[in-house]
Amino acid sequence: MKPYEQKFPWTLDWNLLRTFIVVVEQQGITRAANFLGVKQPTISAALKRLEDTVGQKLVDRRPTHFTVTEAGRVLYRECSTVFGSVSQLPGLLDRAENRISGHVGIVMTSHVVCRHFDDLLETFNRAHPDATYSIVVAESSEVLNRLRQNRATLGICLMRERDPALHAEVLFREYFALYCGPHHRLFGKEKIRLSELQGESSVSFQTDAESGPLHSVTHLREQALLRPELKGVSANLPEVRRMIVAGLGIGALPVHVAHRDVQAGNLWRLPPYTGIPAVDVVFVTNPNRSANPAESKLIAAISELIRTVRLEERTYQ
């Protein structure tokens, strides 16, 4: 190791790394200052000090432009990993006292509706009242990124291809069908032919793409011959539902999630009525994470659920 590399961790002001993470995640100096409750020049000075320390330009910032450089992306990735490890320390110290406590960080896609998971969480919290929790909603790709960076205990998301760095198991299976809102011409109509959907506008999820985890939903829209260009997109299921109800277009939703809206007269089921796509929602962890007692117990409990309850019972339609 070169001499300057040996001295670097001792001369570095580690607070600058925390500030840098916030700047990247807030996508700007002003927003970072507001988030941290300090003045903008303080953030700018901290970023300049960090760039001088590492000898690299980390952010390309101009009045109407903000981009993280390649060096900045590398530093952010490593800082996120360090931040994730440090955040685990309280729980790891609790382990030394043989207490089932610690913080459990869950990151999941929007509107995960799984009775089995909810029941397990209720039982787990009753058995281990000292555990604390945080739940962050994000796109599936961001869920996986946070787990790779050791910034969360577990994730629940969609996953088309398995990642060798992560451990994934199917938590539950759901089926997607097409729906329209109460202002649509097909709302309330019985025995609708699939051909009647041809050329209609549609809305969908950002992951609805040929190469994405919702590729089967892409095929469903193609089967119905809906317009190929989407009228609206969102990463958030309630917002996709909002667009369908508002009449922006036809859209696919999980059948068990849409059921209550159908009963309430907010949505109407459209063809095809059979052969609709099944989508697996997976439970994901990072096997390299040093888990605190609460994390270890919860991960083991979910794995036990998956092992002992047949997938047919964890299938919602």
Short mmCIF file of C-alpha atoms in Angstrom, two decimals:
data_model
loop_
_atom_site.label_atom_id
_atom_site.label_comp_id
_atom_site.label_asym_id
_atom_site.label_seq_id
_atom_site.Cartn_x
_atom_site.Cartn_y
_atom_site.Cartn_z
CA MET A 1 0.00 0.00 0.00
CA LYS A 2 1.30 3.46 -0.90
CA PRO A 3 2.05 5.89 1.96
CA TYR A 4 -0.71 8.31 1.01
CA GLU A 5 -3.19 5.42 0.91
CA GLN A 6 -2.23 4.46 4.47
CA LYS A 7 -2.79 7.99 5.76
CA PHE A 8 -6.01 8.63 3.83
CA PRO A 9 -8.50 7.12 6.34
CA TRP A 10 -6.86 9.08 9.19
CA THR A 11 -6.75 12.44 7.48
CA LEU A 12 -10.20 12.20 5.88
CA ASP A 13 -13.04 14.11 7.56
CA TRP A 14 -15.67 11.34 7.55
CA ASN A 15 -18.47 13.87 7.96
CA LEU A 16 -17.78 14.91 4.37
CA LEU A 17 -18.81 11.44 3.19
CA ARG A 18 -22.17 11.74 4.93
CA THR A 19 -22.72 15.13 3.31
CA PHE A 20 -21.74 13.72 -0.09
CA ILE A 21 -24.30 10.89 0.22
CA VAL A 22 -27.04 13.44 0.93
CA VAL A 23 -25.97 15.64 -2.01
CA VAL A 24 -26.19 12.69 -4.41
CA GLU A 25 -29.48 11.37 -3.05
CA GLN A 26 -31.06 14.84 -2.98
CA GLN A 27 -29.68 15.56 -6.48
CA GLY A 28 -28.51 19.06 -5.69
CA ILE A 29 -26.72 21.42 -3.30
CA THR A 30 -29.82 23.41 -2.34
CA ARG A 31 -31.97 20.36 -1.63
CA ALA A 32 -29.12 18.79 0.38
CA ALA A 33 -28.81 21.97 2.46
CA ASN A 34 -32.55 21.96 3.15
CA PHE A 35 -32.45 18.28 4.07
CA LEU A 36 -29.57 18.75 6.53
CA GLY A 37 -30.88 22.06 7.87
CA VAL A 38 -27.77 24.08 6.97
CA LYS A 39 -26.98 26.89 4.55
CA GLN A 40 -26.11 26.21 0.92
CA PRO A 41 -22.52 27.60 1.15
CA THR A 42 -21.80 25.07 3.93
CA ILE A 43 -22.68 22.19 1.59
CA SER A 44 -20.72 23.69 -1.31
CA ALA A 45 -17.65 24.13 0.90
CA ALA A 46 -17.92 20.56 2.21
CA LEU A 47 -18.15 19.18 -1.31
CA LYS A 48 -15.15 21.23 -2.41
CA ARG A 49 -13.12 19.96 0.58
CA LEU A 50 -14.01 16.36 -0.26
CA GLU A 51 -13.03 16.83 -3.91
CA ASP A 52 -9.72 18.36 -2.82
CA THR A 53 -9.14 15.45 -0.43
CA VAL A 54 -9.76 12.70 -2.99
CA GLY A 55 -8.22 14.66 -5.87
CA GLN A 56 -11.21 14.04 -8.13
CA LYS A 57 -14.16 16.04 -9.42
CA LEU A 58 -17.19 14.33 -7.94
CA VAL A 59 -20.09 16.43 -9.19
CA ASP A 60 -20.55 18.48 -12.34
CA ARG A 61 -22.62 21.37 -11.02
CA ARG A 62 -23.78 24.41 -12.94
CA PRO A 63 -26.76 26.76 -12.44
CA THR A 64 -29.17 24.48 -14.34
CA HIS A 65 -27.20 21.25 -14.35
CA PHE A 66 -26.30 18.61 -11.77
CA THR A 67 -24.55 15.35 -12.67
CA VAL A 68 -22.53 12.93 -10.57
CA THR A 69 -19.24 12.09 -12.31
CA GLU A 70 -17.95 8.54 -12.75
CA ALA A 71 -15.59 9.07 -9.79
CA GLY A 72 -18.53 10.41 -7.80
CA ARG A 73 -20.63 7.35 -8.56
CA VAL A 74 -17.80 5.07 -7.40
CA LEU A 75 -17.41 7.05 -4.17
CA TYR A 76 -21.18 7.12 -3.57
CA ARG A 77 -21.42 3.35 -3.98
CA GLU A 78 -18.62 2.74 -1.48
CA CYS A 79 -19.92 5.38 0.96
CA SER A 80 -23.37 3.77 0.87
CA THR A 81 -21.84 0.42 1.83
CA VAL A 82 -19.92 2.01 4.72
CA PHE A 83 -23.04 3.88 5.85
CA GLY A 84 -25.02 0.62 5.81
CA SER A 85 -22.40 -1.12 7.95
CA VAL A 86 -22.22 1.71 10.49
CA SER A 87 -26.02 1.79 10.78
CA GLN A 88 -25.91 -1.83 11.96
CA LEU A 89 -23.61 -1.18 14.93
CA PRO A 90 -26.31 -0.58 17.60
CA GLY A 91 -28.02 -3.85 16.74
CA LEU A 92 -24.76 -5.78 16.61
CA LEU A 93 -23.83 -4.47 20.05
CA ASP A 94 -27.23 -5.58 21.34
CA ARG A 95 -26.38 -9.08 20.17
CA ALA A 96 -23.55 -9.17 22.73
CA GLU A 97 -26.17 -8.83 25.46
CA ASN A 98 -28.30 -11.68 24.05
CA ARG A 99 -31.29 -9.42 23.54
CA ILE A 100 -33.65 -9.88 20.61
CA SER A 101 -33.59 -6.25 19.63
CA GLY A 102 -32.21 -4.04 16.91
CA HIS A 103 -33.52 -2.14 13.93
CA VAL A 104 -35.01 -3.89 10.91
CA GLY A 105 -34.87 -1.93 7.67
CA ILE A 106 -37.35 -3.15 5.06
CA VAL A 107 -37.41 -1.80 1.52
CA MET A 108 -40.20 -2.89 -0.81
CA THR A 109 -42.11 -2.06 -3.94
CA SER A 110 -45.32 -0.10 -3.54
CA HIS A 111 -48.52 -1.64 -2.26
CA VAL A 112 -47.31 -5.13 -1.39
CA VAL A 113 -50.50 -6.91 -0.31
CA CYS A 114 -49.62 -10.24 1.30
CA ARG A 115 -51.65 -11.52 4.24
CA HIS A 116 -48.98 -14.07 5.13
CA PHE A 117 -46.30 -11.39 5.51
CA ASP A 118 -48.59 -9.09 7.51
CA ASP A 119 -49.55 -11.89 9.90
CA LEU A 120 -45.90 -12.88 10.34
CA LEU A 121 -44.89 -9.27 11.09
CA GLU A 122 -47.62 -8.97 13.70
CA THR A 123 -46.58 -12.23 15.38
CA PHE A 124 -42.90 -11.30 15.27
CA ASN A 125 -43.47 -7.86 16.80
CA ARG A 126 -45.54 -9.37 19.61
CA ALA A 127 -42.76 -11.87 20.38
CA HIS A 128 -39.94 -9.30 20.16
CA PRO A 129 -41.27 -5.91 21.36
CA ASP A 130 -37.77 -4.35 21.57
CA ALA A 131 -37.26 -4.51 17.78
CA THR A 132 -37.81 -1.34 15.76
CA TYR A 133 -38.67 -1.01 12.07
CA SER A 134 -38.49 1.26 9.05
CA ILE A 135 -40.18 0.59 5.71
CA VAL A 136 -39.08 2.39 2.55
CA VAL A 137 -41.03 2.14 -0.71
CA ALA A 138 -38.95 2.10 -3.90
CA GLU A 139 -38.80 0.68 -7.40
CA SER A 140 -37.65 -2.93 -7.63
CA SER A 141 -34.27 -1.89 -9.08
CA GLU A 142 -33.70 0.47 -6.13
CA VAL A 143 -34.73 -2.24 -3.66
CA LEU A 144 -32.00 -4.49 -5.06
CA ASN A 145 -29.44 -1.65 -5.09
CA ARG A 146 -30.05 -0.89 -1.40
CA LEU A 147 -29.57 -4.54 -0.52
CA ARG A 148 -26.34 -4.78 -2.54
CA GLN A 149 -25.10 -1.66 -0.74
CA ASN A 150 -25.96 -3.20 2.66
CA ARG A 151 -28.45 -0.41 3.40
CA ALA A 152 -31.44 -2.58 4.28
CA THR A 153 -32.23 -5.79 6.15
CA LEU A 154 -34.51 -7.30 3.57
CA GLY A 155 -36.35 -6.43 0.40
CA ILE A 156 -39.66 -7.41 -1.17
CA CYS A 157 -39.79 -6.73 -4.88
CA LEU A 158 -39.97 -8.05 -8.44
CA MET A 159 -36.91 -9.74 -9.86
CA ARG A 160 -36.68 -11.10 -13.39
CA GLU A 161 -33.13 -12.48 -13.16
CA ARG A 162 -31.45 -13.76 -10.01
CA ASP A 163 -28.43 -11.84 -8.68
CA PRO A 164 -25.54 -14.01 -7.45
CA ALA A 165 -24.76 -11.42 -4.75
CA LEU A 166 -28.23 -11.72 -3.23
CA HIS A 167 -30.43 -14.50 -1.86
CA ALA A 168 -34.00 -14.53 -3.21
CA GLU A 169 -37.06 -16.69 -2.54
CA VAL A 170 -40.64 -16.38 -3.81
CA LEU A 171 -42.70 -14.79 -1.02
CA PHE A 172 -46.01 -14.86 -2.88
CA ARG A 173 -47.49 -15.02 -6.37
CA GLU A 174 -50.07 -12.63 -7.78
CA TYR A 175 -52.02 -12.43 -11.04
CA PHE A 176 -52.44 -9.31 -13.16
CA ALA A 177 -55.59 -8.43 -15.11
CA LEU A 178 -56.71 -5.39 -17.12
CA TYR A 179 -59.11 -2.82 -15.65
CA CYS A 180 -60.83 0.40 -16.65
CA GLY A 181 -62.30 3.21 -14.58
CA PRO A 182 -65.94 4.33 -14.17
CA HIS A 183 -65.65 6.95 -16.95
CA HIS A 184 -64.56 4.44 -19.58
CA ARG A 185 -67.01 3.33 -22.29
CA LEU A 186 -66.56 -0.34 -21.31
CA PHE A 187 -67.24 0.16 -17.59
CA GLY A 188 -70.13 -2.02 -16.41
CA LYS A 189 -70.39 -3.88 -19.69
CA GLU A 190 -70.73 -7.68 -19.54
CA LYS A 191 -69.16 -10.25 -21.88
CA ILE A 192 -66.64 -7.86 -23.40
CA ARG A 193 -64.71 -9.28 -26.34
CA LEU A 194 -60.94 -8.88 -26.30
CA SER A 195 -61.12 -7.23 -29.72
CA GLU A 196 -63.11 -4.34 -28.18
CA LEU A 197 -59.94 -3.19 -26.38
CA GLN A 198 -57.99 -2.69 -29.59
CA GLY A 199 -56.50 0.79 -29.94
CA GLU A 200 -57.45 1.90 -26.43
CA SER A 201 -55.05 4.08 -24.42
CA SER A 202 -53.27 2.42 -21.52
CA VAL A 203 -51.28 3.24 -18.40
CA SER A 204 -48.78 1.07 -16.60
CA PHE A 205 -45.77 0.70 -14.33
CA GLN A 206 -42.27 1.94 -15.17
CA THR A 207 -41.06 -1.67 -14.94
CA ASP A 208 -43.56 -2.71 -17.63
CA ALA A 209 -41.02 -3.25 -20.41
CA GLU A 210 -39.88 -6.18 -22.52
CA SER A 211 -36.73 -6.55 -20.44
CA GLY A 212 -38.27 -5.62 -17.09
CA PRO A 213 -39.70 -7.75 -14.26
CA LEU A 214 -43.25 -6.99 -15.47
CA HIS A 215 -42.59 -8.17 -19.03
CA SER A 216 -45.62 -10.49 -18.76
CA VAL A 217 -47.81 -7.41 -18.26
CA THR A 218 -46.27 -5.95 -21.43
CA HIS A 219 -47.39 -9.09 -23.26
CA LEU A 220 -50.88 -8.75 -21.74
CA ARG A 221 -51.24 -5.24 -23.19
CA GLU A 222 -49.93 -6.49 -26.54
CA GLN A 223 -52.43 -9.37 -26.49
CA ALA A 224 -55.24 -6.84 -26.06
CA LEU A 225 -53.81 -4.73 -28.93
CA LEU A 226 -53.80 -1.61 -26.76
CA ARG A 227 -51.90 1.39 -28.11
CA PRO A 228 -48.19 0.61 -27.81
CA GLU A 229 -47.31 4.05 -26.44
CA LEU A 230 -48.33 4.48 -22.81
CA LYS A 231 -50.58 7.38 -21.82
CA GLY A 232 -49.15 7.41 -18.31
CA VAL A 233 -46.56 5.60 -16.19
CA SER A 234 -45.68 5.44 -12.50
CA ALA A 235 -43.48 3.34 -10.23
CA ASN A 236 -46.23 3.50 -7.60
CA LEU A 237 -49.23 1.14 -7.74
CA PRO A 238 -51.72 3.57 -6.12
CA GLU A 239 -50.83 6.15 -8.79
CA VAL A 240 -51.34 3.64 -11.61
CA ARG A 241 -54.71 2.88 -10.02
CA ARG A 242 -55.45 6.62 -9.83
CA MET A 243 -54.80 7.02 -13.57
CA ILE A 244 -57.07 4.07 -14.39
CA VAL A 245 -59.91 5.39 -12.19
CA ALA A 246 -59.48 8.90 -13.67
CA GLY A 247 -59.94 7.51 -17.17
CA LEU A 248 -56.45 8.13 -18.53
CA GLY A 249 -56.40 4.61 -19.88
CA ILE A 250 -56.78 0.89 -19.32
CA GLY A 251 -54.22 -0.63 -16.97
CA ALA A 252 -53.11 -3.89 -15.37
CA LEU A 253 -53.31 -4.40 -11.61
CA PRO A 254 -52.94 -7.40 -9.29
CA VAL A 255 -56.36 -9.08 -9.13
CA HIS A 256 -56.40 -9.43 -5.33
CA VAL A 257 -55.40 -5.78 -4.89
CA ALA A 258 -58.05 -4.49 -7.33
CA HIS A 259 -60.84 -6.65 -5.87
CA ARG A 260 -61.97 -4.10 -3.29
CA ASP A 261 -62.14 -1.32 -5.92
CA VAL A 262 -64.18 -3.56 -8.21
CA GLN A 263 -66.61 -4.21 -5.35
CA ALA A 264 -66.79 -0.48 -4.64
CA GLY A 265 -67.52 0.41 -8.27
CA ASN A 266 -64.22 2.18 -8.91
CA LEU A 267 -62.76 -0.37 -11.35
CA TRP A 268 -64.13 -2.82 -13.91
CA ARG A 269 -62.44 -6.07 -14.94
CA LEU A 270 -61.70 -6.42 -18.65
CA PRO A 271 -60.71 -9.40 -20.82
CA PRO A 272 -58.83 -11.64 -21.10
CA TYR A 273 -60.55 -13.38 -18.22
CA THR A 274 -58.40 -16.53 -18.40
CA GLY A 275 -54.71 -17.14 -18.99
CA ILE A 276 -53.71 -13.91 -17.22
CA PRO A 277 -50.04 -13.55 -16.23
CA ALA A 278 -48.67 -14.66 -12.87
CA VAL A 279 -45.95 -12.52 -11.28
CA ASP A 280 -43.72 -13.70 -8.44
CA VAL A 281 -42.93 -11.24 -5.65
CA VAL A 282 -39.66 -12.21 -4.01
CA PHE A 283 -38.13 -11.90 -0.56
CA VAL A 284 -34.48 -10.81 -0.94
CA THR A 285 -31.56 -10.55 1.49
CA ASN A 286 -27.83 -9.90 1.29
CA PRO A 287 -26.06 -13.00 2.69
CA ASN A 288 -22.94 -10.92 3.39
CA ARG A 289 -24.75 -8.59 5.80
CA SER A 290 -23.83 -8.90 9.50
CA ALA A 291 -27.34 -9.13 10.91
CA ASN A 292 -28.37 -7.90 14.36
CA PRO A 293 -30.53 -10.22 16.52
CA ALA A 294 -33.85 -8.80 15.31
CA GLU A 295 -32.79 -9.02 11.66
CA SER A 296 -31.59 -12.61 12.05
CA LYS A 297 -34.81 -13.69 13.73
CA LEU A 298 -37.09 -11.99 11.19
CA ILE A 299 -35.17 -13.33 8.18
CA ALA A 300 -35.31 -16.82 9.68
CA ALA A 301 -39.05 -16.47 10.34
CA ILE A 302 -39.79 -15.44 6.74
CA SER A 303 -37.63 -18.25 5.37
CA GLU A 304 -39.49 -20.69 7.62
CA LEU A 305 -42.81 -19.37 6.32
CA ILE A 306 -41.69 -19.91 2.73
CA ARG A 307 -40.41 -23.40 3.55
CA THR A 308 -43.49 -24.62 5.40
CA VAL A 309 -46.39 -22.92 3.58
CA ARG A 310 -46.97 -24.22 0.05
CA LEU A 311 -46.75 -21.66 -2.78
CA GLU A 312 -50.32 -22.52 -3.75
CA GLU A 313 -51.43 -21.13 -0.38
CA ARG A 314 -49.29 -18.04 -0.93
CA THR A 315 -50.86 -17.38 -4.34
CA TYR A 316 -53.39 -14.54 -4.55
CA GLN A 317 -55.89 -14.20 -7.38
#
